[in-house]
Structures are given as C-alpha cells and as structure tokens.
Coordinates of C-alpha atoms in Angstrom, one line a residue:
M269 CA 94.2 101.1 47.0
T270 CA 97.6 102.8 47.0
N271 CA 98.4 106.6 46.8
D272 CA 101.8 107.1 45.3
S273 CA 101.8 110.6 45.6
V274 CA 101.7 109.9 49.6
A275 CA 103.8 108.1 52.3
P276 CA 102.2 104.6 53.0
R277 CA 100.1 104.0 55.7
E278 CA 102.3 103.3 59.4
S279 CA 101.2 101.9 62.7
A280 CA 98.9 104.2 64.4
R281 CA 99.7 103.4 68.4
P282 CA 100.4 106.8 69.8
A283 CA 103.7 108.1 70.3
A284 CA 105.2 109.9 73.7
R285 CA 106.1 113.2 73.7
S286 CA 109.1 114.4 71.9
A287 CA 111.4 117.0 70.4
A288 CA 109.1 118.3 67.9
D289 CA 109.4 120.2 64.3
A290 CA 106.7 122.7 64.7
E291 CA 104.0 123.8 67.3
A292 CA 100.6 125.8 67.2
D293 CA 97.6 126.0 68.9
V294 CA 96.1 123.9 66.8
V295 CA 96.4 121.3 64.5
V296 CA 94.3 120.6 61.7
V297 CA 94.2 117.1 60.3
G298 CA 93.1 117.7 56.6
G299 CA 92.1 120.6 54.1
G300 CA 88.8 119.8 52.8
G301 CA 85.5 120.6 53.4
A302 CA 85.6 120.1 56.7
G303 CA 89.0 120.9 57.5
L304 CA 89.1 124.1 55.9
P305 CA 86.5 126.1 58.0
A306 CA 87.8 124.5 61.0
A307 CA 91.3 126.2 60.7
L308 CA 89.8 128.9 59.6
F309 CA 87.4 129.3 62.6
S310 CA 90.2 128.3 64.7
R311 CA 92.6 131.1 63.4
W312 CA 89.9 133.9 64.0
L313 CA 90.0 133.1 67.2
G314 CA 93.3 134.2 66.9
N315 CA 94.9 130.5 67.3
E316 CA 98.2 130.0 65.4
V317 CA 97.0 127.1 62.8
V318 CA 98.9 124.3 61.3
L319 CA 96.5 122.7 59.1
L320 CA 98.4 119.3 57.6
E321 CA 97.0 117.7 54.2
K322 CA 97.9 113.6 52.8
A323 CA 97.5 114.6 49.2
A324 CA 99.6 117.3 47.5
E325 CA 96.8 119.9 47.4
L326 CA 93.7 120.8 49.2
G327 CA 90.3 120.2 48.6
G328 CA 89.5 116.4 49.1
T329 CA 86.0 115.4 48.4
A330 CA 84.8 118.6 48.8
K331 CA 86.5 119.7 45.6
K332 CA 84.7 117.3 43.5
A333 CA 81.1 118.4 45.0
A334 CA 78.7 120.9 43.9
F335 CA 78.9 121.9 47.7
W336 CA 75.3 122.8 48.2
Y337 CA 75.7 123.1 51.5
W338 CA 72.1 122.8 53.7
V339 CA 71.3 125.3 56.4
P340 CA 68.6 125.4 58.6
N341 CA 66.6 128.5 59.3
N342 CA 69.7 130.9 57.6
E343 CA 69.4 134.2 56.9
A344 CA 68.0 134.1 53.5
M345 CA 65.2 132.2 54.9
R346 CA 64.3 134.6 57.6
A347 CA 64.8 137.3 55.3
L348 CA 62.3 135.9 53.3
G349 CA 59.2 134.9 56.2
I350 CA 60.5 131.2 55.8
E351 CA 59.4 129.9 58.9
D352 CA 61.8 127.2 60.1
R353 CA 61.4 126.2 63.4
F354 CA 63.7 123.9 65.5
E355 CA 60.9 121.5 66.8
D356 CA 59.8 120.9 63.1
F357 CA 63.4 120.6 61.9
L358 CA 63.6 118.0 64.6
R359 CA 61.0 116.1 63.7
Y360 CA 61.8 116.0 59.9
V361 CA 65.5 114.6 60.6
A362 CA 64.4 112.2 63.3
R363 CA 61.8 110.9 60.7
L364 CA 64.1 109.9 58.9
S365 CA 67.2 109.0 60.6
Q366 CA 65.5 106.4 62.8
P367 CA 62.5 106.2 61.8
T368 CA 61.7 102.8 63.7
R369 CA 61.9 105.2 67.2
Y370 CA 60.3 108.4 66.0
D371 CA 57.8 109.5 67.8
P372 CA 56.0 113.1 67.0
A373 CA 54.5 113.3 70.3
R374 CA 57.8 113.2 72.5
A375 CA 59.8 116.4 72.6
D376 CA 63.0 114.7 71.8
A377 CA 60.9 113.2 68.8
G378 CA 62.1 109.7 69.8
L379 CA 66.1 110.4 69.8
S380 CA 68.6 109.5 72.3
E381 CA 70.2 112.5 74.1
W382 CA 73.6 112.1 72.1
E383 CA 71.2 112.7 69.2
L384 CA 68.9 115.3 70.1
S385 CA 71.9 117.2 71.1
M386 CA 74.0 116.7 67.8
V387 CA 70.8 117.9 65.8
R388 CA 70.2 121.0 68.4
A389 CA 73.4 121.8 67.1
I390 CA 73.4 121.6 63.6
Y391 CA 70.2 124.2 64.0
D392 CA 71.8 126.4 66.3
S393 CA 75.8 126.6 64.6
A394 CA 75.0 126.0 61.1
A395 CA 73.8 129.6 60.2
P396 CA 75.9 131.8 62.3
A397 CA 79.1 129.2 60.7
A398 CA 77.7 130.1 56.8
E399 CA 77.4 133.9 58.0
L400 CA 80.7 134.2 59.4
L401 CA 82.4 132.4 56.1
R402 CA 80.6 135.0 54.0
D403 CA 81.2 137.8 56.1
R404 CA 85.0 137.2 56.3
G405 CA 85.3 136.7 52.6
A406 CA 85.7 133.0 52.7
L407 CA 82.9 131.1 51.4
T408 CA 80.5 133.9 49.6
Y409 CA 77.3 132.1 49.3
R410 CA 73.9 132.3 46.7
H411 CA 70.8 131.2 48.5
C412 CA 69.1 129.0 46.4
P413 CA 65.5 129.4 47.5
D414 CA 63.2 127.1 45.5
V415 CA 65.7 123.9 46.0
P416 CA 63.9 121.3 47.9
D417 CA 64.4 119.0 50.4
Y418 CA 64.7 115.0 49.1
W419 CA 62.0 114.2 51.4
S420 CA 60.0 117.8 51.0
Q421 CA 56.9 115.6 50.5
L422 CA 56.6 114.6 53.7
P423 CA 54.5 116.1 56.1
E424 CA 57.0 116.7 58.4
D425 CA 58.7 118.9 56.5
K426 CA 57.6 122.2 57.2
A427 CA 60.3 124.3 55.6
P428 CA 60.3 122.2 52.4
T429 CA 62.4 124.6 50.4
G430 CA 64.9 127.7 51.4
R431 CA 67.7 125.4 53.4
V432 CA 70.5 125.5 50.3
L433 CA 73.3 127.8 50.0
V434 CA 75.9 127.3 47.3
P435 CA 79.1 129.5 46.8
A436 CA 78.4 132.6 45.4
D437 CA 80.6 132.3 41.7
A438 CA 79.4 128.7 41.5
R439 CA 78.0 128.3 37.9
E440 CA 74.0 128.3 37.3
S441 CA 74.0 124.8 37.2
M442 CA 75.8 124.6 40.5
S443 CA 78.1 121.7 39.1
D444 CA 81.4 123.6 40.0
G445 CA 80.6 124.5 43.6
G446 CA 83.4 122.6 45.3
V447 CA 86.2 124.0 43.2
C448 CA 84.8 127.5 43.8
A449 CA 84.4 126.9 47.8
V450 CA 87.6 124.8 47.9
R451 CA 89.5 128.2 45.9
Q452 CA 88.2 130.6 47.9
M453 CA 88.4 128.8 51.5
S454 CA 91.9 127.8 50.2
A455 CA 92.6 131.6 49.7
A456 CA 91.4 132.8 52.9
A457 CA 93.5 130.5 55.0
E458 CA 96.4 132.2 52.8
R459 CA 95.5 135.6 53.3
D460 CA 94.6 135.0 57.0
G461 CA 98.1 133.0 58.0
V462 CA 97.2 129.6 58.8
D463 CA 100.6 127.3 57.9
V464 CA 99.3 125.1 55.6
R465 CA 101.1 122.0 54.4
T466 CA 100.4 119.5 52.2
G467 CA 101.9 116.0 51.5
H468 CA 102.0 115.3 55.3
R469 CA 100.2 111.8 56.2
V470 CA 99.0 112.2 59.8
Q471 CA 99.9 108.4 61.5
R472 CA 99.8 108.7 65.0
L473 CA 98.9 111.1 67.6
I474 CA 101.4 112.2 70.3
L475 CA 100.3 111.8 73.8
D476 CA 101.4 114.0 76.9
G477 CA 100.2 111.8 79.9
G478 CA 96.6 110.9 78.9
R479 CA 96.1 114.5 76.7
V480 CA 96.3 114.3 73.2
A481 CA 99.7 116.9 72.2
G482 CA 100.2 116.3 68.9
V483 CA 100.5 114.4 65.6
E484 CA 103.6 112.5 63.8
A485 CA 103.4 113.0 60.4
T486 CA 105.4 111.5 57.1
T487 CA 106.0 113.6 54.0
A488 CA 105.4 112.3 50.8
G489 CA 109.7 111.7 50.9
G490 CA 109.7 109.4 53.8
R491 CA 110.7 112.0 56.5
T492 CA 108.8 111.8 59.6
V493 CA 107.7 115.5 61.0
R494 CA 105.8 116.1 64.9
V495 CA 104.0 119.0 65.3
L496 CA 102.2 119.4 69.3
A497 CA 99.3 121.2 69.4
R498 CA 99.0 123.7 72.8
K499 CA 94.9 123.2 73.0
G500 CA 94.0 120.3 70.5
V501 CA 93.7 118.2 67.5
V502 CA 91.0 118.3 64.8
F503 CA 91.4 115.6 62.8
A504 CA 88.8 116.3 59.2
T505 CA 90.2 113.9 57.5
G506 CA 87.2 112.2 55.6
G507 CA 85.8 108.8 55.6
F508 CA 86.9 105.2 54.9
T509 CA 85.6 104.8 50.8
H510 CA 88.7 103.4 49.3
D511 CA 90.0 101.2 52.4
D512 CA 88.6 97.9 51.1
E513 CA 88.8 96.3 54.2
L514 CA 87.2 98.8 56.2
R515 CA 84.2 98.8 53.6
R516 CA 84.0 94.9 54.3
D517 CA 84.0 94.9 57.8
H518 CA 82.0 97.1 58.5
L519 CA 79.2 98.8 56.0
S520 CA 76.2 96.4 55.7
V521 CA 75.9 96.7 52.1
P522 CA 78.7 95.5 49.1
A523 CA 79.4 98.8 48.3
Y524 CA 81.7 99.9 45.5
R525 CA 84.6 102.8 46.0
G526 CA 83.1 105.9 45.0
C527 CA 83.8 109.4 44.1
A528 CA 85.1 110.4 48.1
A529 CA 89.1 111.2 47.4
S530 CA 91.5 109.0 46.9
T531 CA 93.2 109.9 50.2
N532 CA 89.7 109.0 52.3
E533 CA 90.9 106.0 53.8
G534 CA 89.8 105.7 57.1
D535 CA 93.1 107.2 58.4
F536 CA 91.5 108.3 61.7
V537 CA 89.5 105.2 62.9
R538 CA 92.9 103.6 62.9
I539 CA 94.3 106.6 64.7
A540 CA 91.7 107.2 67.3
A541 CA 91.7 103.7 68.4
G542 CA 94.6 103.8 69.9
V543 CA 93.4 106.3 72.7
G544 CA 90.3 104.6 73.3
A545 CA 87.8 106.4 71.2
Q546 CA 84.2 105.1 70.7
L547 CA 83.1 104.5 67.2
G548 CA 79.7 105.1 65.7
N549 CA 77.7 104.9 62.7
M550 CA 79.9 102.4 60.8
N551 CA 77.4 100.8 59.2
Y552 CA 76.5 103.6 57.1
A553 CA 77.3 105.7 54.2
W554 CA 76.7 108.5 51.9
M555 CA 75.7 106.5 48.5
C556 CA 75.4 107.3 45.0
P557 CA 75.0 104.9 41.8
V558 CA 78.7 105.1 40.8
P559 CA 79.3 103.9 37.0
L560 CA 80.8 100.2 38.0
E561 CA 84.2 100.4 35.2
R562 CA 85.5 103.9 37.3
S563 CA 84.9 102.6 40.7
G564 CA 88.0 103.5 42.3
R565 CA 89.2 106.2 40.0
P566 CA 90.1 109.1 41.1
D567 CA 88.6 111.5 38.9
L568 CA 85.1 109.1 39.3
V569 CA 82.1 111.8 40.3
G570 CA 79.4 109.8 41.3
M571 CA 75.6 109.8 39.5
F572 CA 74.0 112.8 41.4
S573 CA 71.8 113.1 38.4
V574 CA 71.1 110.4 36.1
A575 CA 70.3 112.1 32.8
G576 CA 67.7 111.8 29.8
D577 CA 63.8 111.3 29.6
S578 CA 64.4 108.5 27.2
T579 CA 66.2 106.2 29.2
I580 CA 65.5 103.6 31.9
F581 CA 67.4 101.1 34.2
V582 CA 67.0 97.3 33.9
D583 CA 67.9 94.3 35.9
R584 CA 70.1 91.2 34.4
H585 CA 66.7 90.1 33.6
G586 CA 65.7 93.3 31.1
R587 CA 63.1 94.3 33.7
R588 CA 62.9 97.9 35.4
V589 CA 63.2 97.7 39.2
A590 CA 62.8 101.3 40.7
N591 CA 62.7 104.8 39.9
E592 CA 65.7 106.3 38.1
K593 CA 65.3 109.8 38.8
M594 CA 64.9 109.0 42.8
P595 CA 67.5 110.9 45.0
Y596 CA 71.0 109.1 44.9
N597 CA 71.2 108.0 48.2
E598 CA 67.7 105.8 48.0
A599 CA 68.6 104.9 44.1
A600 CA 71.8 103.0 45.6
Q601 CA 69.7 100.9 48.1
T602 CA 68.6 99.2 45.0
F603 CA 71.8 97.4 44.2
F604 CA 72.1 96.1 47.7
Q605 CA 68.6 94.4 48.4
W606 CA 69.5 90.3 49.1
D607 CA 67.4 87.4 47.6
P608 CA 67.8 84.5 50.1
A609 CA 65.8 82.4 47.8
E610 CA 68.9 83.1 45.1
G611 CA 71.6 83.8 48.0
G612 CA 73.2 87.2 46.4
Y613 CA 72.3 90.5 45.4
P614 CA 70.6 90.2 41.8
N615 CA 71.0 94.0 41.2
L616 CA 74.1 94.3 41.5
V617 CA 74.6 95.6 38.5
L618 CA 71.8 97.6 36.7
V619 CA 72.3 98.7 32.8
Q620 CA 71.3 101.9 32.1
I621 CA 69.8 101.9 28.4
W622 CA 69.2 105.0 26.4
D623 CA 68.2 105.9 22.5
Q624 CA 69.8 108.7 20.1
R625 CA 67.6 111.2 21.4
S626 CA 68.8 111.5 24.9
Q627 CA 72.2 110.8 23.2
D628 CA 71.4 114.0 21.5
H629 CA 69.6 116.4 24.3
S630 CA 70.6 114.9 27.4
A631 CA 74.0 114.8 27.5
S632 CA 76.4 116.6 30.3
D633 CA 79.6 116.5 31.6
E634 CA 78.0 117.3 34.9
Y635 CA 76.5 115.8 38.1
G636 CA 78.3 112.4 37.2
R637 CA 76.0 112.1 34.3
L638 CA 76.8 108.9 32.1
I639 CA 75.7 110.1 29.2
V640 CA 78.3 112.4 28.1
P641 CA 78.7 114.5 25.1
P642 CA 81.2 114.2 21.9
G643 CA 85.3 114.1 23.3
A644 CA 84.1 113.4 26.8
D645 CA 85.7 110.2 28.4
D646 CA 82.8 107.7 27.4
S647 CA 84.9 104.5 27.9
H648 CA 81.6 103.3 29.7
V649 CA 79.1 103.5 27.3
I650 CA 78.2 100.4 25.0
R651 CA 77.0 101.4 21.6
A652 CA 74.8 98.9 19.0
D653 CA 72.1 99.6 16.1
T654 CA 69.9 97.2 17.8
L655 CA 68.7 96.0 21.0
E656 CA 69.9 92.2 20.3
E657 CA 73.5 93.8 19.3
L658 CA 73.2 95.8 22.5
T659 CA 72.3 92.8 24.5
E660 CA 75.4 90.8 23.3
R661 CA 77.7 93.4 24.0
I662 CA 76.4 94.4 27.4
R663 CA 77.2 90.6 27.7
E664 CA 80.4 90.8 26.6
R665 CA 81.0 94.2 28.7
L666 CA 79.8 92.3 32.0
A667 CA 82.1 89.3 31.0
A668 CA 84.9 91.5 30.6
N669 CA 84.0 92.8 34.3
A670 CA 83.4 89.6 36.3
G671 CA 86.2 89.6 38.5
R672 CA 85.1 92.5 40.2
T673 CA 81.6 91.0 40.3
G674 CA 81.8 87.3 41.1
G675 CA 81.0 86.5 38.2
F676 CA 77.4 88.9 37.4
T677 CA 75.9 87.8 33.9
L678 CA 73.2 88.8 32.7
A679 CA 70.1 86.3 33.0
D680 CA 68.9 83.9 29.8
D681 CA 65.8 85.9 29.8
F682 CA 67.2 89.7 29.3
A683 CA 66.7 90.0 25.6
A684 CA 63.2 88.1 25.3
N685 CA 62.1 91.2 28.4
L686 CA 64.1 94.3 27.7
P687 CA 61.6 94.9 24.2
A688 CA 58.5 94.3 26.6
T689 CA 60.0 96.4 29.0
I690 CA 61.1 99.3 26.6
E691 CA 57.0 99.0 25.5
R692 CA 55.8 99.3 28.8
F693 CA 58.0 101.8 29.9
N694 CA 57.0 104.1 26.9
G695 CA 53.4 103.5 27.7
F696 CA 53.8 105.2 31.0
A697 CA 55.9 108.6 29.0
R698 CA 52.9 108.7 26.4
A699 CA 50.8 108.9 29.5
G700 CA 53.0 111.0 31.9
K701 CA 52.7 108.9 34.7
D702 CA 54.8 105.7 35.7
A703 CA 52.2 103.6 37.2
D704 CA 55.3 101.2 38.6
F705 CA 57.8 103.8 40.1
A706 CA 56.3 106.9 40.4
R707 CA 58.8 108.8 38.1
G708 CA 58.9 112.6 38.2
E709 CA 56.5 112.6 41.0
T710 CA 58.3 114.4 43.8
P711 CA 59.6 117.7 43.6
I712 CA 63.5 117.0 44.1
E713 CA 63.3 114.1 41.2
L714 CA 62.4 117.2 38.5
V715 CA 65.9 119.4 40.1
F716 CA 67.6 116.1 39.0
N717 CA 66.2 115.4 35.5
G718 CA 69.2 117.2 33.9
P719 CA 69.0 118.3 30.5
V720 CA 65.9 117.0 28.0
K721 CA 64.2 117.9 24.8
D722 CA 61.0 120.5 25.1
E723 CA 57.9 119.0 24.8
P724 CA 55.9 121.8 24.8
G725 CA 52.4 120.2 26.6
R726 CA 54.6 117.4 28.5
A727 CA 53.2 116.4 31.6
N728 CA 56.4 114.7 33.0
P729 CA 59.5 116.5 32.2
T730 CA 61.4 112.8 33.1
M731 CA 60.0 110.9 30.4
W732 CA 60.0 110.1 27.1
P733 CA 59.4 107.0 24.9
I734 CA 62.4 105.0 23.8
S735 CA 63.0 105.2 20.2
D736 CA 61.3 102.0 18.1
T737 CA 64.9 102.3 16.0
G738 CA 68.7 102.6 17.1
P739 CA 71.2 103.5 17.8
Y740 CA 71.0 102.5 21.2
Y741 CA 73.8 103.3 24.0
A742 CA 74.0 101.4 27.5
A743 CA 76.2 101.5 30.7
L744 CA 76.8 99.7 33.5
V745 CA 75.5 100.5 36.9
T746 CA 76.3 99.6 40.3
G747 CA 76.0 100.8 44.0
G748 CA 79.4 103.3 45.8
T749 CA 79.7 105.4 48.6
L750 CA 79.9 108.8 48.4
D751 CA 82.0 108.9 51.0
T752 CA 80.9 106.7 54.4
K753 CA 79.7 108.7 57.5
G754 CA 81.1 106.5 60.4
G755 CA 83.9 107.2 63.0
P756 CA 84.8 108.0 66.5
R757 CA 81.7 109.5 67.9
T758 CA 82.2 113.1 69.0
D759 CA 79.9 115.3 71.0
A760 CA 78.2 118.1 69.9
D761 CA 81.3 120.4 70.3
G762 CA 83.4 117.9 68.0
R763 CA 85.0 116.2 71.1
V764 CA 86.3 112.7 70.8
L765 CA 84.6 110.5 72.9
D766 CA 86.0 107.2 75.0
D767 CA 84.0 103.9 75.6
L768 CA 82.4 105.3 78.2
G769 CA 81.3 108.7 76.9
E770 CA 83.8 110.9 78.2
P771 CA 85.7 113.6 75.8
I772 CA 89.9 112.5 75.1
P773 CA 91.5 115.7 76.3
G774 CA 92.8 117.5 73.1
L775 CA 91.4 115.8 70.3
F776 CA 88.4 116.5 68.0
G777 CA 86.9 115.3 64.7
V778 CA 84.7 116.5 62.1
G779 CA 83.1 115.7 58.9
N780 CA 83.1 112.0 57.6
C781 CA 85.9 110.8 59.1
V782 CA 83.5 110.7 62.3
A783 CA 80.1 109.7 63.3
S784 CA 77.0 111.0 61.6
V785 CA 73.9 111.7 63.5
S786 CA 72.1 111.3 60.1
G787 CA 71.8 107.1 60.4
R788 CA 71.1 106.3 57.3
A789 CA 69.5 109.3 56.3
Y790 CA 69.8 111.7 53.4
W791 CA 67.8 114.6 54.8
A792 CA 68.8 117.2 51.3
G793 CA 71.1 118.1 49.0
G794 CA 74.1 119.8 51.4
A795 CA 73.0 117.6 54.3
T796 CA 77.2 116.4 54.6
L797 CA 78.2 119.9 54.2
G798 CA 75.9 122.2 56.4
P799 CA 76.3 119.9 59.5
I800 CA 80.3 119.8 58.7
L801 CA 80.3 123.7 59.0
A802 CA 78.3 124.0 61.8
F803 CA 80.4 121.5 64.0
A804 CA 83.8 123.5 62.4
H805 CA 82.4 126.0 63.8
R806 CA 81.6 124.8 66.9
A807 CA 85.1 122.5 67.5
A808 CA 87.2 125.5 66.5
S809 CA 85.4 127.9 69.8
A810 CA 85.4 124.1 71.6
V811 CA 89.6 123.7 70.9
D812 CA 89.7 127.8 71.8
R813 CA 88.2 126.7 75.3
A814 CA 90.5 124.5 76.0
A815 CA 93.3 125.0 79.0
V816 CA 96.9 125.0 77.9
P817 CA 99.1 122.7 79.6
A818 CA 101.8 125.0 82.0

C-alpha cells in the first residue's frame, strides 16, 4: 500500500548521532490515541516535547473510533459503590487472554511475570491517567455505568458494567467519540506547548553509543529532519494493518486490511529491529468484520455493530454459521475457520442479507453498519426483487472480486438452501429464541443491535422474520483488522526490551505498535484505549525519570 501524502519508507538501519535540526527532552512519534496523551503527560511533567506525526493531520486510528475507553476501578465506579478489586479484574482478563494457562486458585491466575506486571499496570494507572486528562481539560468524559463488558456473562467478571468512559461531548450513540477526543487532546497540546510537526515520517533511530538519542524523519517533500531527545523517544505509531507483507508473515489468519489509519504500516517493527528489540504477540490483532469491497479504503470503518433485526449472515452454501450479533472481535473469527478436508477457508466471505423492513428502520451511518441511509455510499449493497435474482447478483459480485479472494464463489446449492435457511431463522425470530446460535442472549449483543423497528412485547429485539417478498439486499463481508496488537515488547513502564529482557536505553513504546498483554482477547469496549492511556501515563513518567546524558 502507498500513501501519497507521506514520504516513502526508507532503510530503518540506525544512524549515528550528528548535527540535529531540533532537540527536546522527549520526542513522541505518532499523534493518535497513544501519542497525544503520551506527549501531554510528558509536557505536564515539565518536559520540552516534540511530536512527529507521519500523516498530514493528527488523530490516526483513534479519530475513526468511538473512543470508548475501558478503565477498571475508575472514579465514577467508586462513587457509585461498584467494587472492582484487582484480584477479580485479574481473573477476568487472564481467563480470556490465556485460557489454557488460567488458574483461578493461583495469585497470578496462571499468567507469566511479564503478563502479571502489565495487567497490574493497567489496573493501577488507567484511572489516574483518565482523571489527569479530565482535570487538565484534555479529555473530559462521561461515565457509561450500564455498558457491559464483552464477556460480562462470565462468572469471573465481578464488575460486568461501569468500566467504560467516553468523551463528554460525544453524541448520545457515542459513535463520534474519536473525533471529539482527538479535538480535545490536540487543542490541549497546542495550548500547553507541545511542538507538533505533521507530515514527518520517522525512518530510523539515532544512536549515541548504546543509547537511543533521537530520530531521523523524512518530510512529505523529501527533506531529512534529525530530532534529538535528551531523555528518550516514545513510539506510538500504531500497528501493521496496512503492510501486506507483515500481515502475511505474522498473523495466523488471512485477515484483510481493516479500519486502522492508512499510515499504520508497522514502522516501529522494522525500526526497533535495528536495536535488537524483542517482539511479542505478533500473531494477533484486534479484529472486526469488514465489507470486502471497502477493505483497504482510507474511509473504512469496521463493522462494530451489525444493523437490522430481519437480517442474517449466510455462507457460500446459503446457511447460517454464526451469531450475527456477537462482539466484532469474536464475529471475525468465523471467517478464518480452516476446513482441512476442503483445504481452504469456507467462510472467508459471508453474505449479509436483509429485507426492506431493515432497510427502512435500521439504516445508519454509524459503527460501520452496512445497512445505510439514502445518500450514503452504498456501493457495497446488492439489490434484487427476489431471492433467485439476489443469488445471481451475489455470484456476479463475487466474480468481480475473485482476484481478492482466491476465486471464492457461491456453492451450487446456495439458491436451494437460502429459502430454507430464512424459514428456519424466521421460526426462531417468531419464538424469540435462536436455537442455533443464541442470538441476542448476552447483554452486549443488545448494546450492539443498532436501531430496529419497535415491536411491543417482543422477547428478542435482535430478531424479526425476514419478509416473504422482496426487495432484498445483500453485502459481502469478510474478516479484517481493526488494528494489529503485536510489536516490540515493553515493560510495565513502556521501556522497550531487548532479546534478554533488558530495557533499551532511551526507547519507549505505547499502543498498538507494541506487544499487547491481551493475547488474543478483546476484554470489552475500550479495552484498547483504556490500557493505552495507562501505559502512556507510565511511559511519560519513566522517560521523565531518565538521566540526561552529560
């Protein structure tokens, strides 16, 4: 993938210290949901801070997100009397992140020493970070006391609601929280004297002996800029969603480009390799379903919420294979199931099908929903008056995208199976209980249901019978990355570790560009951003304590 508005990637081989164009106490690389708070926390500790952002504007992936942030034992929870003990929090996250090692009888719940330290850091520091941002007017929030965790039904989750915060000025649906958060933090950075430089792609580290002493960047115009850091460099450059080679080499599934900012190309993986950084969690990503035909587009928003009650997902045989309303990270796993007999991914592409009722009552331009209102981009939508005609148009659309899917096609029995699948679903919808996939039976599925037509007395708001008559609508859906969650491993203070587990002097990392302790799990809405704020706060404190070379 190329980004015409930024400089191309160059060799990441480190450079020796030489004459600089600028110098500061702290250099922050990346101006999104990790870089902005890291820069602010550093500045508030009295440091001179330069922030270098590759793109032409600040925000990164965070600007496209709802910006829920998941903060255990937050101040608002405590005020409501919601108990959120560390021991309970630990068991919840360990149960999901490392299920094969989870042991509730152990004080560490079965986690490694590194994992335990990182989980402890999230619990201890996410709330203070959120409060400091609020108190400084950089990220005011409102509490969402009723929003459940993604696995709130598990017995390990002793505080199933109350951990979610959102920017105070976000709309009621919370879908524009990222825009609001970036606006607030950017204004605070300008107000408080962070030297923000956009259009600067950091290419490599500058070394002074064994210490990271700064970075070299290239502007969009091709000029090389050297910026020295007296105390340290904090990378917050996002994952490698938009680097096809890194995704193929490291992810364990054939995930498509997702909704991360198009500048998220894994720069820090290559840059940190030059100083012997240890890598971790490279095989996992934050996942979500994505419309196949929009994958790779800069404006893509992942399907955080599947719209409609009279709607289903079907496979190439015309059969349902999953609960359409489950949390997006778990829904994405459906696409990557391997069939050893067939030698392929039979669910690589699923088809969302809905009727006129859902089109009329569930259209939305929020949360990446594919049922969109009039005037919105609907190029992904397939329309037909009958199911037979819809089948043929789906075949045609798949044929047009064969080069992106390895020639994925509908099976010969799709047309015969689809009416029976709809009839079976309709029976479940009338009864209010999905006997195949338990749709609508966990609290978070009701949160993600989206707008539907009110039906008094209905037992299950996530389901309604699909109409016997057209028109019908469809879209091609696959699995993609919200962003990846692997990279150089850090300690609990954001210090990048070498292959022996020792900190590399002067080098720090925060966010999706470094290894996440979450493993494969997605604990809750905002479980990316809450921990990121915690580690941004801790990294800023650690770099502030770093000794300034004589």
